[in-house]
Tab-separated table of C-alpha atoms in Angstrom:
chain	number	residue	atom	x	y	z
A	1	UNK	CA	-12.368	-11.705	-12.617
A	2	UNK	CA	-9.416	-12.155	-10.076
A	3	UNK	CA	-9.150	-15.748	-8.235
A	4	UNK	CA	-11.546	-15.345	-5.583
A	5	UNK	CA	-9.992	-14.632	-1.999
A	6	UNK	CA	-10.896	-18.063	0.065
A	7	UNK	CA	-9.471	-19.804	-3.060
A	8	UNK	CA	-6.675	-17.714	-3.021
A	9	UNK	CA	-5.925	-18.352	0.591
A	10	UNK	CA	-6.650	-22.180	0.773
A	11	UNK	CA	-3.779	-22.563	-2.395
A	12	UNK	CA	-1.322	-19.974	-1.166
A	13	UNK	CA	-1.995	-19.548	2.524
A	14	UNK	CA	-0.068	-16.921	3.998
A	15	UNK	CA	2.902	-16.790	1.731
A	16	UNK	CA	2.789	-14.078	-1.151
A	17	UNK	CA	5.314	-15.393	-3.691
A	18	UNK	CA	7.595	-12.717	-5.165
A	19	UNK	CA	6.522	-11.817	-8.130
A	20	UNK	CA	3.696	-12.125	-10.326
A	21	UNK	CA	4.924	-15.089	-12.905
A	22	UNK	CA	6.132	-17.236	-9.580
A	23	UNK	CA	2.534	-16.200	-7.602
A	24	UNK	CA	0.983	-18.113	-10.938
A	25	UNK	CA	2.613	-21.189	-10.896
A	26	UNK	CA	1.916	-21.107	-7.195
A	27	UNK	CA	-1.474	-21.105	-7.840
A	28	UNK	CA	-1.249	-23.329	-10.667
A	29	UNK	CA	0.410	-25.453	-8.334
A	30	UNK	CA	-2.115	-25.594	-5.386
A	31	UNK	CA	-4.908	-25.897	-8.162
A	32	UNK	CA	-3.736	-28.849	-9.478
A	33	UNK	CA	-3.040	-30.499	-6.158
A	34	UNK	CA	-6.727	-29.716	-5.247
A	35	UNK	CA	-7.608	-31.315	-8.728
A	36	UNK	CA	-5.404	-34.402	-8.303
A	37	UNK	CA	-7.017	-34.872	-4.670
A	38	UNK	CA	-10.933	-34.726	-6.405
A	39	UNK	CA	-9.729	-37.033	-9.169
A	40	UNK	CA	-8.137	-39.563	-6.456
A	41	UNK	CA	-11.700	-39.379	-4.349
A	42	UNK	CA	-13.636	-40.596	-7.397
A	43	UNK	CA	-11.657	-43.175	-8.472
A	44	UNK	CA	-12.217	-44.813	-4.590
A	45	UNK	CA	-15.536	-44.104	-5.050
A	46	UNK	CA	-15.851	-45.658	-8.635
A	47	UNK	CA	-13.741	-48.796	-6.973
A	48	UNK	CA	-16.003	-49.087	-3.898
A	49	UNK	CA	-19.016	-49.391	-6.108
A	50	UNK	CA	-17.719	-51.954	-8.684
A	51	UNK	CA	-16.039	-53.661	-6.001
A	52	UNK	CA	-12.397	-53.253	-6.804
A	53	UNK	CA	-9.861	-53.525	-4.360
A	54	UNK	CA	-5.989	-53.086	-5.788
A	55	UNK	CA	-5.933	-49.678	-6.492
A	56	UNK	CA	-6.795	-48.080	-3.242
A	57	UNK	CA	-3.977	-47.703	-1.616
A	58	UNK	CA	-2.348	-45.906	-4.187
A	59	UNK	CA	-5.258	-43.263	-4.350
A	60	UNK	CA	-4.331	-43.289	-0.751
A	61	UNK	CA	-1.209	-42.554	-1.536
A	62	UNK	CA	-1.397	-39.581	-4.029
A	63	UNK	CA	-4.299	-37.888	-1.504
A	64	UNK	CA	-1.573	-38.308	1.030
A	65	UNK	CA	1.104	-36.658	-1.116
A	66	UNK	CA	-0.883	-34.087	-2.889
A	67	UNK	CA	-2.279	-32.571	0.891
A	68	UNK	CA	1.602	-32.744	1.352
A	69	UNK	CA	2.417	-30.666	-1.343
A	70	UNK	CA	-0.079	-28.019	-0.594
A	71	UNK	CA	1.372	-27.731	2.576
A	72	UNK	CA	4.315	-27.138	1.603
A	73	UNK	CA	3.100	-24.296	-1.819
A	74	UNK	CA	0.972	-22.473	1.038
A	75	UNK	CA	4.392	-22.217	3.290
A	76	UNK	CA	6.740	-20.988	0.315
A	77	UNK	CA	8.662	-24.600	-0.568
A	78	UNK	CA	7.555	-24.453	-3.963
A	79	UNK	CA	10.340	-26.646	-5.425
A	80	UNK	CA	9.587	-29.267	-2.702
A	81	UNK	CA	6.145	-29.093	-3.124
A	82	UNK	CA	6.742	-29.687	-6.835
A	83	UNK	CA	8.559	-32.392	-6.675
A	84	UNK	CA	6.790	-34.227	-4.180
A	85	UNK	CA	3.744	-34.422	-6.521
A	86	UNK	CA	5.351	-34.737	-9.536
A	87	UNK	CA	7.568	-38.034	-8.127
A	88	UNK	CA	4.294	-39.606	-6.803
A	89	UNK	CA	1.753	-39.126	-9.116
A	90	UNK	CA	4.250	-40.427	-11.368
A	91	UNK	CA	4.642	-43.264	-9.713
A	92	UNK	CA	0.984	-44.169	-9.161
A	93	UNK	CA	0.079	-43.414	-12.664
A	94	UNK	CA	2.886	-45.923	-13.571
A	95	UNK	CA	1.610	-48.304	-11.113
A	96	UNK	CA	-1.959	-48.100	-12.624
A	97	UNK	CA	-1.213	-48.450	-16.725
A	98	UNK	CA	1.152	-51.414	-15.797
A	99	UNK	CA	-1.942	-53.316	-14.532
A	100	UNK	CA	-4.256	-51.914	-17.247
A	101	UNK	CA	-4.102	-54.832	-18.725
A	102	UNK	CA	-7.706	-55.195	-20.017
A	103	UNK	CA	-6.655	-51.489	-21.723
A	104	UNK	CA	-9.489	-48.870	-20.333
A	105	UNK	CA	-7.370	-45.909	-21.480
A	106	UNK	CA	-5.749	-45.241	-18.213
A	107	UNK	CA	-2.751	-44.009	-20.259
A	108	UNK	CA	-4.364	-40.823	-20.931
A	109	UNK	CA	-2.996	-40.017	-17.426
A	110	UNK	CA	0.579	-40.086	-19.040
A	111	UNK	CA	-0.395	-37.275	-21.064
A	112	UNK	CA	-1.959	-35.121	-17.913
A	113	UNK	CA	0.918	-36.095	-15.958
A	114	UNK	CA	3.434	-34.474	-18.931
A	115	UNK	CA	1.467	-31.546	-19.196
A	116	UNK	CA	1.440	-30.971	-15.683
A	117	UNK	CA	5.088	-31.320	-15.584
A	118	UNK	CA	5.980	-28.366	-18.160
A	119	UNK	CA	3.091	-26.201	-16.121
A	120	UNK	CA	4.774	-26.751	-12.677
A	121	UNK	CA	8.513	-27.260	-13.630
A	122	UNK	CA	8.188	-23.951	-16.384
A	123	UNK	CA	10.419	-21.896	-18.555
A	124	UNK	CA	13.168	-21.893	-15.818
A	125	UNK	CA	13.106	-25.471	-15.053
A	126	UNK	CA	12.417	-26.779	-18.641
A	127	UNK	CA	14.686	-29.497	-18.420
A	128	UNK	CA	12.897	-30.931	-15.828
A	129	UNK	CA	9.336	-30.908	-17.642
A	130	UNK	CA	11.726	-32.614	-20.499
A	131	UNK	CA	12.948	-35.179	-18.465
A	132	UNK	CA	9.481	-36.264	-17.084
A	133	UNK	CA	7.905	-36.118	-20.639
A	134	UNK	CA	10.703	-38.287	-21.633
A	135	UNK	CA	9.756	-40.847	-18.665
A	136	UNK	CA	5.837	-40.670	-19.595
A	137	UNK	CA	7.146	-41.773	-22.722
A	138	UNK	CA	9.774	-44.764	-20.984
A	139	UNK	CA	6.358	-45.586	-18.455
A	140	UNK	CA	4.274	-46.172	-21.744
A	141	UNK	CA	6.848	-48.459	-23.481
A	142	UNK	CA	6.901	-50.737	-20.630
A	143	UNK	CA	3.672	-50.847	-19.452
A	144	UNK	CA	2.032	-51.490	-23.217
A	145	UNK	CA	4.477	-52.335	-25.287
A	146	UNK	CA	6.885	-54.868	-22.726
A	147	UNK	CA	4.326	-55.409	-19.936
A	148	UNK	CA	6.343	-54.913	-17.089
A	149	UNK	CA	4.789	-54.791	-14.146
A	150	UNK	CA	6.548	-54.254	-10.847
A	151	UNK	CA	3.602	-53.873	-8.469
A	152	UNK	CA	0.883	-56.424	-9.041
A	153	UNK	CA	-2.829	-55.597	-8.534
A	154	UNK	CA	-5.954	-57.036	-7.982
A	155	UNK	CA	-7.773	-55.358	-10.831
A	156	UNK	CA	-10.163	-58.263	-12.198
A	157	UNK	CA	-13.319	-56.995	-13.594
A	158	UNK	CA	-15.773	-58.352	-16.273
A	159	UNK	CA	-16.177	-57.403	-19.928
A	160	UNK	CA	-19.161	-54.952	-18.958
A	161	UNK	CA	-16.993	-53.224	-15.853
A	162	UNK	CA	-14.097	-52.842	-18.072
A	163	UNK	CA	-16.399	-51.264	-20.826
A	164	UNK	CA	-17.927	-48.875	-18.184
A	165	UNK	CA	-14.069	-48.117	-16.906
A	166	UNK	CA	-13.301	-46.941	-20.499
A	167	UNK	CA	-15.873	-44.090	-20.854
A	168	UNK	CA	-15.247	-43.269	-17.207
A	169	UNK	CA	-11.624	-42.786	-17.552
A	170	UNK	CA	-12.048	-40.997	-20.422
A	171	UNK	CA	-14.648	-38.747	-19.257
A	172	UNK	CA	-12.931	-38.206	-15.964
A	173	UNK	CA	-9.433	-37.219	-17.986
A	174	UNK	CA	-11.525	-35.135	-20.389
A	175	UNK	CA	-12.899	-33.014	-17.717
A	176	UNK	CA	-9.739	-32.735	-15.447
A	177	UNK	CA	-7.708	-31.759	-18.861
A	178	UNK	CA	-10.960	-28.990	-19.313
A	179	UNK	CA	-10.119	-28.015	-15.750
A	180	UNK	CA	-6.609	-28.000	-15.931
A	181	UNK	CA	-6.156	-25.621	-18.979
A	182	UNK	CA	-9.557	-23.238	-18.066
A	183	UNK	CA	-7.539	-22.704	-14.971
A	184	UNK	CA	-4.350	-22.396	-16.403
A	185	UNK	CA	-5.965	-19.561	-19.231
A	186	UNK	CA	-7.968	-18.063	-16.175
A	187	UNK	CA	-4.081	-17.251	-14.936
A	188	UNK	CA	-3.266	-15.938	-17.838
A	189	UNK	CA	-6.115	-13.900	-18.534
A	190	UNK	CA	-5.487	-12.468	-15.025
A	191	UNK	CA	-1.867	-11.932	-15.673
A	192	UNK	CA	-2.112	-10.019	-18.986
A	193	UNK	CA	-5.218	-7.668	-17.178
A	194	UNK	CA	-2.592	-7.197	-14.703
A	195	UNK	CA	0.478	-6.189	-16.965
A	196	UNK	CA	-1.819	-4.861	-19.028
A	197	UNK	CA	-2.984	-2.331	-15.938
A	198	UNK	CA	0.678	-1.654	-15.017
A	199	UNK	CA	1.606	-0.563	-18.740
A	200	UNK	CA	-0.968	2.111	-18.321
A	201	UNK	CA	0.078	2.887	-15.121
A	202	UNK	CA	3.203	3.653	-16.284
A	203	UNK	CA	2.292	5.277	-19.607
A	204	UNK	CA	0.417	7.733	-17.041
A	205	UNK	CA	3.698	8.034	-14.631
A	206	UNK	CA	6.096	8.938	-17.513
A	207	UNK	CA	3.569	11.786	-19.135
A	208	UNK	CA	3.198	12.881	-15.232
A	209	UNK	CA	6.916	12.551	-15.000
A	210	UNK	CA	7.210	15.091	-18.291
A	211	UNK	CA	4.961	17.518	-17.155
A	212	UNK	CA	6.273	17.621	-13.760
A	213	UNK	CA	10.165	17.990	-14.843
A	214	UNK	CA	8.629	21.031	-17.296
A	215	UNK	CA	6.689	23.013	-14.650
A	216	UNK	CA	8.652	21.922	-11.916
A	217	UNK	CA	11.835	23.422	-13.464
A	218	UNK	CA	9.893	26.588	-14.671
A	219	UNK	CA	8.139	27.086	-11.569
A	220	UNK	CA	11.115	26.607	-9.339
A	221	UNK	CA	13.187	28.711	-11.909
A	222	UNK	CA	10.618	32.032	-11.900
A	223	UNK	CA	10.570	33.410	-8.203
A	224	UNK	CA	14.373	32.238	-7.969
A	225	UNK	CA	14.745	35.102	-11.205
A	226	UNK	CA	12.662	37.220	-9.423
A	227	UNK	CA	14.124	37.165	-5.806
A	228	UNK	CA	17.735	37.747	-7.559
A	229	UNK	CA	15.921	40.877	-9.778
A	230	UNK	CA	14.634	42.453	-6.379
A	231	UNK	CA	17.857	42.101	-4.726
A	232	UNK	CA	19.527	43.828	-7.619
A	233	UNK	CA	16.728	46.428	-7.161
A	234	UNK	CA	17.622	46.824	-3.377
A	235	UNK	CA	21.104	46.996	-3.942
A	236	UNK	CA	20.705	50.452	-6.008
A	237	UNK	CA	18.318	51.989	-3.582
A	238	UNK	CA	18.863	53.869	-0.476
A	239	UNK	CA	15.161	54.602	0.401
A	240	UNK	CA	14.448	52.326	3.486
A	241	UNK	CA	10.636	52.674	1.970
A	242	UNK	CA	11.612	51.756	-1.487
A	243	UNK	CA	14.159	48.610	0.079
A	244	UNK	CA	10.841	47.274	2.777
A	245	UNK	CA	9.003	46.901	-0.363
A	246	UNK	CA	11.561	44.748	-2.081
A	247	UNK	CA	12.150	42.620	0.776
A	248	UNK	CA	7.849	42.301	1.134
A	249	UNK	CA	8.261	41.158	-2.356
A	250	UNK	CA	11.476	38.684	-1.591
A	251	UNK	CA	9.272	37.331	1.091
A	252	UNK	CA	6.639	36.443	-1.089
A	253	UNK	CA	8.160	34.688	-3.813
A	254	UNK	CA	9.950	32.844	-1.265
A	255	UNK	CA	6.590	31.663	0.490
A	256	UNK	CA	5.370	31.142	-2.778
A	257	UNK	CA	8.915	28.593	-3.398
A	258	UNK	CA	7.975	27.437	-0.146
A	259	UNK	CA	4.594	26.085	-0.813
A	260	UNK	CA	5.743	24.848	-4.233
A	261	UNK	CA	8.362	22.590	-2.208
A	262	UNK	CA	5.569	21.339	0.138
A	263	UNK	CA	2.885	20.673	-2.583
A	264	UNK	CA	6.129	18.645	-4.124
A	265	UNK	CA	6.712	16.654	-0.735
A	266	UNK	CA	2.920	15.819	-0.499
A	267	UNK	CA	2.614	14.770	-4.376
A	268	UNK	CA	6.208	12.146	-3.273
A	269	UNK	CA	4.070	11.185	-0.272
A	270	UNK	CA	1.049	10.343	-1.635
A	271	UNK	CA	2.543	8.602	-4.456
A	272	UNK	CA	4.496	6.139	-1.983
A	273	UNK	CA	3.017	5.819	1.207
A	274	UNK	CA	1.129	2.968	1.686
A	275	UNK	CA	-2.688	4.071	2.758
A	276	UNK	CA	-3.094	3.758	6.454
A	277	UNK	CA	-6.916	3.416	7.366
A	278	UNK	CA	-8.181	4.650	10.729
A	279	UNK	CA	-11.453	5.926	12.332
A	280	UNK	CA	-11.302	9.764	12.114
A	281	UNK	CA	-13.181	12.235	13.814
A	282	UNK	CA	-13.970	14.609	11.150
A	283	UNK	CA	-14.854	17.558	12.932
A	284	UNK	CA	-11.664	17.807	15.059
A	285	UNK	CA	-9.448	16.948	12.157
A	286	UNK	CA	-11.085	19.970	10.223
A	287	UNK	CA	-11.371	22.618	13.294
A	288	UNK	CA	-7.144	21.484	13.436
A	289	UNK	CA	-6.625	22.836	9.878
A	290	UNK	CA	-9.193	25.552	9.898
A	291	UNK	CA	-7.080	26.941	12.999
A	292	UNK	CA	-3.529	26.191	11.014
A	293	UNK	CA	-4.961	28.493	7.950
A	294	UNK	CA	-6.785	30.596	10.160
A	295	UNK	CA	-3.336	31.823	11.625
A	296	UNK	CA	-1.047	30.886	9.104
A	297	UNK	CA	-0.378	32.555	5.539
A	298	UNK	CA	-3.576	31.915	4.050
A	299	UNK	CA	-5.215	34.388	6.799
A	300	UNK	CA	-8.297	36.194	5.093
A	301	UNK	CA	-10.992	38.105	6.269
A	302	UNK	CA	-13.392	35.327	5.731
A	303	UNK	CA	-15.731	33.509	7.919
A	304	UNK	CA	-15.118	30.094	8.485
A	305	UNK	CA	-18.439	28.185	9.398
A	306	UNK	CA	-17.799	24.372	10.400
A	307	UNK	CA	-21.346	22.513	11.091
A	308	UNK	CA	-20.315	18.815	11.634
A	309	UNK	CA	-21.256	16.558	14.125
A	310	UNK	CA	-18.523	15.759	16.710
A	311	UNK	CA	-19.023	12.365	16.698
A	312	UNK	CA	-19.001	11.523	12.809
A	313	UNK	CA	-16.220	9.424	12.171
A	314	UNK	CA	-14.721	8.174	8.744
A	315	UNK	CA	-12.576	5.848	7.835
A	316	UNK	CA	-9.258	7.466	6.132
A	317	UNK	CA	-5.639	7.993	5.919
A	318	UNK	CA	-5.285	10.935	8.535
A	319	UNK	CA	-2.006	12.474	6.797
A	320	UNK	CA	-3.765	12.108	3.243
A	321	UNK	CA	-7.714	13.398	5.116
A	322	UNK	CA	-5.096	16.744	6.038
A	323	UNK	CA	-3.904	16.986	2.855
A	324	UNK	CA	-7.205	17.082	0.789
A	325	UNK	CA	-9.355	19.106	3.188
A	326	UNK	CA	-6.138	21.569	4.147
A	327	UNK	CA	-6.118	22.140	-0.039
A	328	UNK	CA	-10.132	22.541	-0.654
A	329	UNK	CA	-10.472	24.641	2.406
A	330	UNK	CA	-7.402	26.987	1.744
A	331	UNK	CA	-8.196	27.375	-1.630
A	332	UNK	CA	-11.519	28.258	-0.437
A	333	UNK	CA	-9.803	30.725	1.682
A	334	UNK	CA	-7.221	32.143	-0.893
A	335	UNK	CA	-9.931	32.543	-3.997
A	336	UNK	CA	-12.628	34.041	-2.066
A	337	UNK	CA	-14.269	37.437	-3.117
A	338	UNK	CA	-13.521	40.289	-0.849
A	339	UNK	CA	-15.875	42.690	-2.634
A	340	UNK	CA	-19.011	40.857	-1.251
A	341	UNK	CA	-20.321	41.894	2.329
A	342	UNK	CA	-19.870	38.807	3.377
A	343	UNK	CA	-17.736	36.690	1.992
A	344	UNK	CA	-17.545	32.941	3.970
A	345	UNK	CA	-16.237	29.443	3.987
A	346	UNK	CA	-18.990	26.891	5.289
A	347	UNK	CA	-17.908	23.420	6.027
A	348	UNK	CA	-20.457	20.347	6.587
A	349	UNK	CA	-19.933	16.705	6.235
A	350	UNK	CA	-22.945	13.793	6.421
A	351	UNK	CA	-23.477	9.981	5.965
A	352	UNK	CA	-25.856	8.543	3.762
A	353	UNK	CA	-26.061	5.610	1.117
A	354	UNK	CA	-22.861	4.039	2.397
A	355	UNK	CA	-20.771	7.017	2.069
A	356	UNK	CA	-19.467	10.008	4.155
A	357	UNK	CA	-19.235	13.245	2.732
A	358	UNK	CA	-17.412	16.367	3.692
A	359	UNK	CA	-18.226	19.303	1.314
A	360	UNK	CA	-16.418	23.099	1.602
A	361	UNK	CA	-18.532	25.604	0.230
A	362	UNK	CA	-17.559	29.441	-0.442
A	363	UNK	CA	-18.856	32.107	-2.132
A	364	UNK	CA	-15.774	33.413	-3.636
A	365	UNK	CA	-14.548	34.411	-7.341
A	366	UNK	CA	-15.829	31.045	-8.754
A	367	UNK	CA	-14.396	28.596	-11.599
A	368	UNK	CA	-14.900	29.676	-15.318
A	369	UNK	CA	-16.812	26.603	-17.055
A	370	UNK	CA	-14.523	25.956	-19.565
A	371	UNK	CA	-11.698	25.615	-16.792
A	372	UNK	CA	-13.484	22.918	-14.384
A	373	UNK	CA	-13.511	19.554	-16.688
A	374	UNK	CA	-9.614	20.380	-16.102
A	375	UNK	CA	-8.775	21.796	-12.538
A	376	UNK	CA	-7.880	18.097	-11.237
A	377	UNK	CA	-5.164	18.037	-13.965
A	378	UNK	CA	-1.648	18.676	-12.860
A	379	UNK	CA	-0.226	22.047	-13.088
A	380	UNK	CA	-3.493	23.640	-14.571
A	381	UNK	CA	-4.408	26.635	-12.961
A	382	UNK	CA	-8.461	27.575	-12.912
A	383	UNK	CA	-8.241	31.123	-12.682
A	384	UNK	CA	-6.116	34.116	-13.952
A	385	UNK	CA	-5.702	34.925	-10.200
A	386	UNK	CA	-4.145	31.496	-9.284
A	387	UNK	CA	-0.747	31.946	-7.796
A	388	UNK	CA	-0.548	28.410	-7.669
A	389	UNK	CA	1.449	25.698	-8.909
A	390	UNK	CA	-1.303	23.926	-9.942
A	391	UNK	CA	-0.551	20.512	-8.290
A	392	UNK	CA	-3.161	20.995	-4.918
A	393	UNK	CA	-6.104	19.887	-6.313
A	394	UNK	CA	-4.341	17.527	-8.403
A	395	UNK	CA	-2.464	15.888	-5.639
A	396	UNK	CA	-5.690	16.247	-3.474
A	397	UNK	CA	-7.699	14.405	-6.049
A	398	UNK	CA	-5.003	11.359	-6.570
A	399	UNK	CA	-5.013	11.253	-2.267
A	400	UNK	CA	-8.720	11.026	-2.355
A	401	UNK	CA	-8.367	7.655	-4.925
A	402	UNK	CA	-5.710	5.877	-2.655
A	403	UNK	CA	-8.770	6.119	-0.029
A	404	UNK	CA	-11.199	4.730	-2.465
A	405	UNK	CA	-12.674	8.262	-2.470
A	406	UNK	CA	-12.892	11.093	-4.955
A	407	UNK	CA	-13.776	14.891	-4.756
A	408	UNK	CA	-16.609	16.401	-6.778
A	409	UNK	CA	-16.763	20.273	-7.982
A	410	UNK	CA	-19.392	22.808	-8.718
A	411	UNK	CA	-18.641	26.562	-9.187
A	412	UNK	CA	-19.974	29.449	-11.013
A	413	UNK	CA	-17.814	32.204	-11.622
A	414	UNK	CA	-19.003	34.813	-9.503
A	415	UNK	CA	-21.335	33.041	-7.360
A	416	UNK	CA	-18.352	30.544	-5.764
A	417	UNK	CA	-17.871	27.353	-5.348
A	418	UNK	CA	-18.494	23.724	-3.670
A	419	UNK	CA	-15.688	21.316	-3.422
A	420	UNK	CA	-17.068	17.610	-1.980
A	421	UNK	CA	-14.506	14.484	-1.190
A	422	UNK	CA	-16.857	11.642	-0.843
A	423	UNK	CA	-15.341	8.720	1.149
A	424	UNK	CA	-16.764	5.119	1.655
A	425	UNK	CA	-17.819	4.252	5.340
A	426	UNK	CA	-18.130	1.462	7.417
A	427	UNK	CA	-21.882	-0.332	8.004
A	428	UNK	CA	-21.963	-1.297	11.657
C-alpha cells in the first residue's frame, strides 16, 4: 500500500523531490518530525499530571523546531530542515539526560536520536550521521559518567514518580522506535514495489523494442523492394495500360509505407505524451472520424450506422479517443465482407455501472479463434487478408490503458465482429 495522499501532502506539501531515494528520506523526514512533535505533546502532558515543571520549555522548544523543519521538507530545504531538527533535538535530549539524575532511562533517547541521524543524514551524508553518533556517545559520557550539567532543572519527583517515569520512558521510546522503523520498512517496501514495477516495465520495453526494430525494418524494407521492382517493370514497358497498372501498384505500397509511418508516430505518441483528460462528446468525435474514413482511403461500400446520444460525454484524452476509435472503426471498414447483401458498421456507446462504453460492431470476415487471445499483440496480424502492420490494435489497446480503459473483442469468423473500449466515467 502506497503512503496515503493527505499524509503524503501534509509531509511533502507541494514539492515533489527529484527522485525516488531523495522523495524517501523526505518522507522519512516529515514522518519523524510529526513523531518527534507527538512524543514532545506527551511528555507535557505526563509533566502536567505529575506536576513537573523544568522540562517544559524545552518540549516547547523541539515542537517549535520540529513544525520548523516541516516547513521547510514541505518547501524543498531538505538540508535545512535536517539540520534544524537534528541540532535541537540534540540539544534537548542532552539537556534532559544531564538532569536525569534519579536515572529513568531517558538515555534511550541517545540511541533514537543516532538512529535518526544515519536515516536523515544517509549514504551521501554519512559522515554526518557519524559525527552525531559520535556526540550521542560524548552527551552520554558527560551526562552519566562526569555529571555535567549546563542547564539546571527543576526535575524533583518522589521514589514512586521516578518509578512510574521509568516504564513510561521506556514504553514511550519502545513504541516511537516501533514507529520509527515500521515507517522506515513501509518506505522500503514501497520503494522495492516501485523498482520492482519499473524493472518489468522495462523488461517489457526492451522485448517491444526487439520486436519493433525486427518488423519495423522488414516492414519498411518490403514495399520499398517492391516499389523499386515495379519501377524496373515500368521502365521495360511501353504499354501506357501495362505502365497505369504499375504506378496503381507504386501507389499502393506507398499508402501502405504511409500508414506504417503513421501507426509508428501514434505508437511514439502514445508512449510519451502525458494523458490529457477532458469531457468529450462522443458522438461528434466519432461522426468526425467516420467522415475522415468515409472519404479517405479506407472508403468501402459499407454502411456506417452511428446510434449515440449527442449529449453523452466521457472523460478521455481526445488525440488518444481518435486514435482507438479511428483504428476499431477502420478496421471495421477495411475487413468487412463484401459478399453479404449488406454488409455494415454499427456504432453505439452507453453508460452504466460507472463506466462508458463505445462498441463498433460489423459483420465482416470475422477473427479465427485461435488468432483473438493474440490480436492486441504487436505486429500480429489476425487474418490472412491483413495488410497491416500489425501495430493498430496494439497501439489502440496500450492508448486505451493510459486512459484507465481497455478494449474488449468478440468475433466469429464469418459472422464479424464487436470491438468495445470501455472507459471509466465521472459520477455527478
Amino acid at each position: 500500500m502506497n503512503v496515503p495522499i493527505f499524509v503524503e501532502s501534509l509531509l511533502l506539501g507541494k514539492v515533489t523531490p527529484p527522485g525516488g531515494y531523495d522523495r524517501k528520506i523526505a518522507l522519512l523526514r516529515g514522518g519523524i518530525c510529526v513523531l518527534a512533535i507527538f512524543v514532545c505533546v506527551i511528555y507535557l502532558l505526563i509533566d502536567y499530571w505529575e506536576g513537573v515543571v523544568g522540562g517544559r520549555y524545552f518540549y516547547g522548544m523541539l515542537i517549535v523546531a520540529s513544525v520548523a523543519a516541516l516547513w521547510l521538507n514541505r518547501n524543498g530545504f531538505y538540508r535545512s530542515a535536517t539540520w534544524v531538527f537534528m541540532m535541537t533535538a540534540s540539544l534537548v535530549v542532552y539537556v534532559m539526560i544531564s538532569n536525569d539524575v534519579l536515572r529513568t532511562g531517558v538515555y534511550l533517547y541517545l540511541i533514537l536520536l543516532m538512529l535518526g541521524a544515519f536515516a536523515l543524514f544517509g549514504y551521501h551524508n554519512i559522515k554526518w550521521a557519524v559525527v552525531f553518533s559520535a556526540l550521542t556517545l560524548i552527551q552520554f559520557v558527560l551526562a552519566y559518567v562526569y555529571d555535567f550539567c549546563p542547564i539546571p532543572l527543576q526535575m524533583s519527583m518522589s521514589a514512586e514518580a521516578a518509578e512510574f517515569s521509568i516504564i513510561n520512558n521506556f514504553m514511550i521510546a519502545f513504541v516511537t522506535c516501533a514507529v520509527f522503523f515500521y515507517f522506515i520498512l513501509h518506505l522500503n517496501h514501497i520503494t522495492e514495489r516501485q523498482l520492482r514495477d519499473k524493472n518489468q516495465l522495462l523488461q517489457k520495453t526492451n522485448e517491444e523494442l526487439d520486436r519493433f526494430v525486427y518488423s519495423t525494418s522488414h516492414d519498411m524494407r518490403a514495399p520499398l523492394s517492391s516499389v523499386l521492382g515495379l519501377i524496373e517493370i515500368a521502365k521495360r514497358t511501353d504499354d501506357p495500360t501495362e505502365m497505369r497498372q504499375c504506378l496503381d501498384m507504386m501507389k499502393a505500397r506507398v499508402n501502405n509505407l504511409q500508414d506504417f509511418i503513421r501507426e509508428i508516430r501514434d505508437y511514439s505518441r502514445n508512449e510519451r505524451q502525458e494523458v490529457r483528460s477532458e469531457e468529450l462528446f462522443v458522438a461528434s468525435l466519432v461522426k468526425e472520424i467516420v467522415n475522415d474514413l468515409r472519404f479517405g482511403n479506407e472508403a468501402a461500400p459499407v454502411s456506417i450506422e452511428v446510434e449515440i446520444d449527442p449529449a453523452l460525454t466521457v472523460l478521455g484524452d481526445a488525440a488518444r479517443m481518435k486514435m482507438v476509435l479511428g483504428n476499431l472503426i477502420s478496421n471495421a471498414i477495411r475487413y468487412c465482407d463484401l459478399s453479404k447483401e449488406k454488409p455494415f458498421v454499427k456504432i453505439q456507446a452507453n453508460q452504466r455501472e460507472g463506466v462508458t462504453a463505445i462498441a463498433v460492431e460489423d459483420n465482416g470476415i470475422g477473427i479465427a479463434h485461435e488468432h483473438q487471445d493474440k490480436i492486441f499483440n504487436m505486429f500480429y496480424r489476425g487474418t490472412e487478408k491483413s495488410e497491416g502492420s500489425g501495430l493498430g490494435l496494439y497501439i489502440a489497446q496500450e492508448a486505451a490503458h493510459k486512459m484507465g480503459g481497455k478494449i474488449l473483442a468478440l468475433s466469429a469468423p464469418g459472422v464479424g465482429s464487436a470491438f468495445t473500449l470501455v472507459l471509466p466515467f465521472r459520477q455527478e
